[in-house]
Structures are given as structure tokens and as C-alpha cells.
Short mmCIF file of C-alpha atoms in Angstrom, two decimals:
data_model
loop_
_atom_site.label_atom_id
_atom_site.label_comp_id
_atom_site.label_asym_id
_atom_site.label_seq_id
_atom_site.Cartn_x
_atom_site.Cartn_y
_atom_site.Cartn_z
CA MET A 79 0.00 0.00 0.00
CA ARG A 80 2.82 2.39 0.83
CA LEU A 81 4.50 1.70 -2.48
CA PHE A 82 1.23 2.47 -4.25
CA LEU A 83 0.90 5.81 -2.43
CA VAL A 84 4.49 6.75 -3.23
CA ALA A 85 3.87 5.96 -6.91
CA VAL A 86 0.67 8.06 -6.96
CA VAL A 87 2.38 11.03 -5.27
CA ALA A 88 5.32 10.81 -7.68
CA LEU A 89 2.98 10.71 -10.67
CA LEU A 90 0.91 13.66 -9.47
CA SER A 91 3.94 15.78 -8.60
CA SER A 92 5.52 15.11 -11.99
CA ALA A 93 2.31 16.22 -13.69
CA CYS A 94 2.49 19.55 -11.87
CA THR A 95 6.01 20.42 -12.97
CA THR A 96 6.33 22.71 -15.93
CA THR A 97 9.13 22.87 -18.39
CA PRO A 98 11.18 26.04 -18.24
CA VAL A 99 10.64 28.69 -20.87
CA PRO A 100 13.46 28.40 -23.41
CA PRO A 101 16.07 31.13 -23.72
CA ALA A 102 15.27 33.93 -26.16
CA ASP A 103 16.50 33.22 -29.70
CA PRO A 104 18.36 36.33 -30.96
CA HIS A 105 17.16 35.55 -34.50
CA GLN A 106 13.51 35.89 -33.50
CA ALA A 107 11.27 38.40 -31.74
CA TRP A 108 10.09 37.55 -28.21
CA VAL A 109 6.68 38.49 -26.82
CA ASP A 110 6.10 38.48 -23.05
CA PHE A 111 2.65 38.63 -21.43
CA ILE A 112 1.40 40.79 -18.57
CA THR A 113 -2.02 41.32 -16.96
CA PRO A 114 -1.88 44.37 -14.69
CA THR A 115 -5.61 44.75 -13.96
CA PRO A 116 -7.26 43.18 -10.92
CA GLY A 117 -9.29 40.11 -11.79
CA ALA A 118 -7.06 39.10 -14.70
CA LYS A 119 -6.30 35.40 -14.33
CA LEU A 120 -4.68 34.12 -17.53
CA LEU A 121 -3.16 35.50 -20.70
CA MET A 122 -1.62 32.90 -22.96
CA ALA A 123 -0.78 32.24 -26.59
CA GLN A 124 -3.20 30.16 -28.64
CA ARG A 125 -2.19 30.57 -32.28
CA LEU A 126 0.46 32.16 -34.43
CA ASP A 127 -0.50 32.84 -38.03
CA GLY A 128 -3.42 30.41 -37.76
CA LYS A 129 -1.40 27.51 -36.30
CA ASN A 130 -1.89 26.20 -32.75
CA LEU A 131 1.08 26.57 -30.42
CA GLU A 132 2.44 23.83 -28.16
CA ASP A 133 3.43 26.17 -25.32
CA GLY A 134 1.16 29.13 -24.65
CA ARG A 135 3.41 30.88 -22.13
CA TYR A 136 5.26 32.93 -24.75
CA PHE A 137 5.56 33.82 -28.43
CA GLN A 138 8.91 33.56 -30.14
CA ILE A 139 8.48 34.50 -33.77
CA PRO A 140 10.46 35.34 -36.90
CA THR A 141 10.89 38.87 -38.20
CA GLY A 142 8.02 40.36 -40.20
CA ALA A 143 4.23 40.43 -40.14
CA HIS A 144 2.29 38.06 -37.89
CA GLU A 145 -1.17 37.50 -36.52
CA LEU A 146 -1.29 36.53 -32.85
CA MET A 147 -4.27 34.93 -31.13
CA VAL A 148 -4.35 34.88 -27.35
CA ARG A 149 -6.68 33.60 -24.68
CA PHE A 150 -7.53 36.01 -21.88
CA ASP A 151 -9.42 34.85 -18.77
CA PHE A 152 -10.62 37.40 -16.24
CA GLU A 153 -13.22 37.80 -13.50
CA VAL A 154 -16.45 39.73 -13.88
CA PRO A 155 -19.26 40.29 -11.37
CA ALA A 156 -22.01 37.69 -11.68
CA GLY A 157 -24.58 39.97 -10.04
CA GLY A 158 -27.28 39.08 -7.55
CA GLY A 159 -25.39 40.08 -4.42
CA LEU A 160 -26.50 42.37 -1.65
CA GLY A 161 -24.67 45.64 -1.17
CA GLY A 162 -22.33 45.08 -4.09
CA LEU A 163 -21.01 41.80 -2.67
CA SER A 164 -21.81 39.66 -5.67
CA GLN A 165 -20.21 36.44 -6.78
CA MET A 166 -17.50 36.57 -9.43
CA GLN A 167 -17.40 34.45 -12.57
CA TYR A 168 -14.73 33.89 -15.19
CA ARG A 169 -14.99 35.23 -18.69
CA THR A 170 -12.83 33.72 -21.44
CA CYS A 171 -12.03 35.72 -24.54
CA PHE A 172 -10.00 34.91 -27.63
CA MET A 173 -8.46 37.96 -29.23
CA THR A 174 -6.38 38.48 -32.35
CA LEU A 175 -3.80 41.12 -33.01
CA GLN A 176 -1.94 41.90 -36.24
CA TYR A 177 1.48 43.52 -36.24
CA ASP A 178 3.59 43.87 -39.40
CA HIS A 179 7.00 44.90 -38.07
CA PHE A 180 8.34 42.32 -35.60
CA GLN A 181 12.14 42.54 -35.45
CA ALA A 182 14.62 39.81 -34.56
CA GLY A 183 16.25 40.18 -31.14
CA GLN A 184 13.57 42.61 -29.91
CA ARG A 185 11.38 42.02 -26.86
CA TYR A 186 7.73 42.99 -26.93
CA VAL A 187 5.04 43.00 -24.25
CA LEU A 188 1.48 41.91 -24.87
CA GLU A 189 -0.72 43.39 -22.16
CA GLY A 190 -4.19 42.05 -21.38
CA ARG A 191 -6.60 44.36 -19.55
CA SER A 192 -10.28 44.29 -18.73
CA LEU A 193 -12.73 46.98 -17.78
CA ALA A 194 -15.80 45.18 -16.43
CA PHE A 195 -16.92 42.91 -19.29
CA THR A 196 -14.72 44.56 -21.93
CA PRO A 197 -11.26 43.07 -22.54
CA ASN A 198 -8.47 44.43 -24.68
CA ILE A 199 -4.90 43.57 -25.55
CA ARG A 200 -2.11 45.92 -26.53
CA LEU A 201 1.33 45.25 -27.95
CA TYR A 202 4.20 47.43 -26.73
CA ASP A 203 7.86 47.58 -27.67
CA SER A 204 10.69 47.64 -25.11
CA ALA A 205 10.40 51.45 -24.84
CA ARG A 206 6.71 51.01 -23.89
CA GLN A 207 5.44 52.54 -27.14
CA LEU A 208 2.04 51.26 -28.24
CA LEU A 209 2.41 49.28 -31.48
CA ALA A 210 -0.93 47.53 -31.99
CA GLU A 211 -4.29 46.70 -30.37
CA GLU A 212 -6.67 43.79 -30.82
CA ARG A 213 -8.60 43.68 -34.05
CA SER A 214 -11.15 41.09 -32.98
CA VAL A 215 -12.56 39.83 -29.70
CA ASN A 216 -14.66 36.69 -29.22
CA CYS A 217 -15.81 35.94 -25.68
CA LEU A 218 -17.55 32.93 -24.20
#
């Protein structure tokens, strides 16, 4: 019985480990994610140029024009509470962003924000200059 429990614990703990994010390739552009607004829970990569990605924690992409699709999960009030103390529920949105001038060796930041039920994403360069905003939003 003890051996069985040790095997189960080992299996579960190995499932929880994540692989490290690879080092930045200087021949590609790197896109980091941030979610500075309260209630933001998840911002991760879904697709690059229409193709699903294996690891949604980052984008590492060649120079040039690309379409990025990200998933953004955030909390919104569910309503029905007394005195403004309502339950919260998650909202999941898939948003696309087009940017035509990614440069190799550059780091970019994709920022996900929400204002109540309205999400948006913005792409910034390393100098914090706004480069692009979402062009479509589809929420569940």
C-alpha cells in the first residue's frame, strides 16, 4: 500500500512540474505577457499565423508580419449580491492582433486588460510605445 501511495504522489507531482521557458533566440522576436488589472487570471498564446502553439506561455516569432491569437481569462461580477457583494465568474475571450514589423532580437510586451466585461490587448515595444491593439474579440 505504501509503495502504491508513493507511486501516486510521484505521478501527481511530476504532472504539476512545468518545463522552463526556453532562452530567447536572438534571430527571432520575443513576446512576453502581462495582466496588470485586478481580476485578470490568464493570458496565454493560442495561435500564431493560424497555427496552434504547443506552449502558450510565450511567443517567439520570426521577423516580419504576424497574426497573434491569445486567450484572456478574467473575472467579472455575476450579479445578484447584496450591497455590491456579488459572486465573481470567469470570462474567457479569444483575441487576435496583427502587427507587421516584428524585429529579430527585440522584446515585446502583450498586455491584457479588462474593464468590467470589456477586454483588450495591446502590444508594446521595449520602450513602452504602443504598437498595436486587438482587431477582434470573441468571448464565451
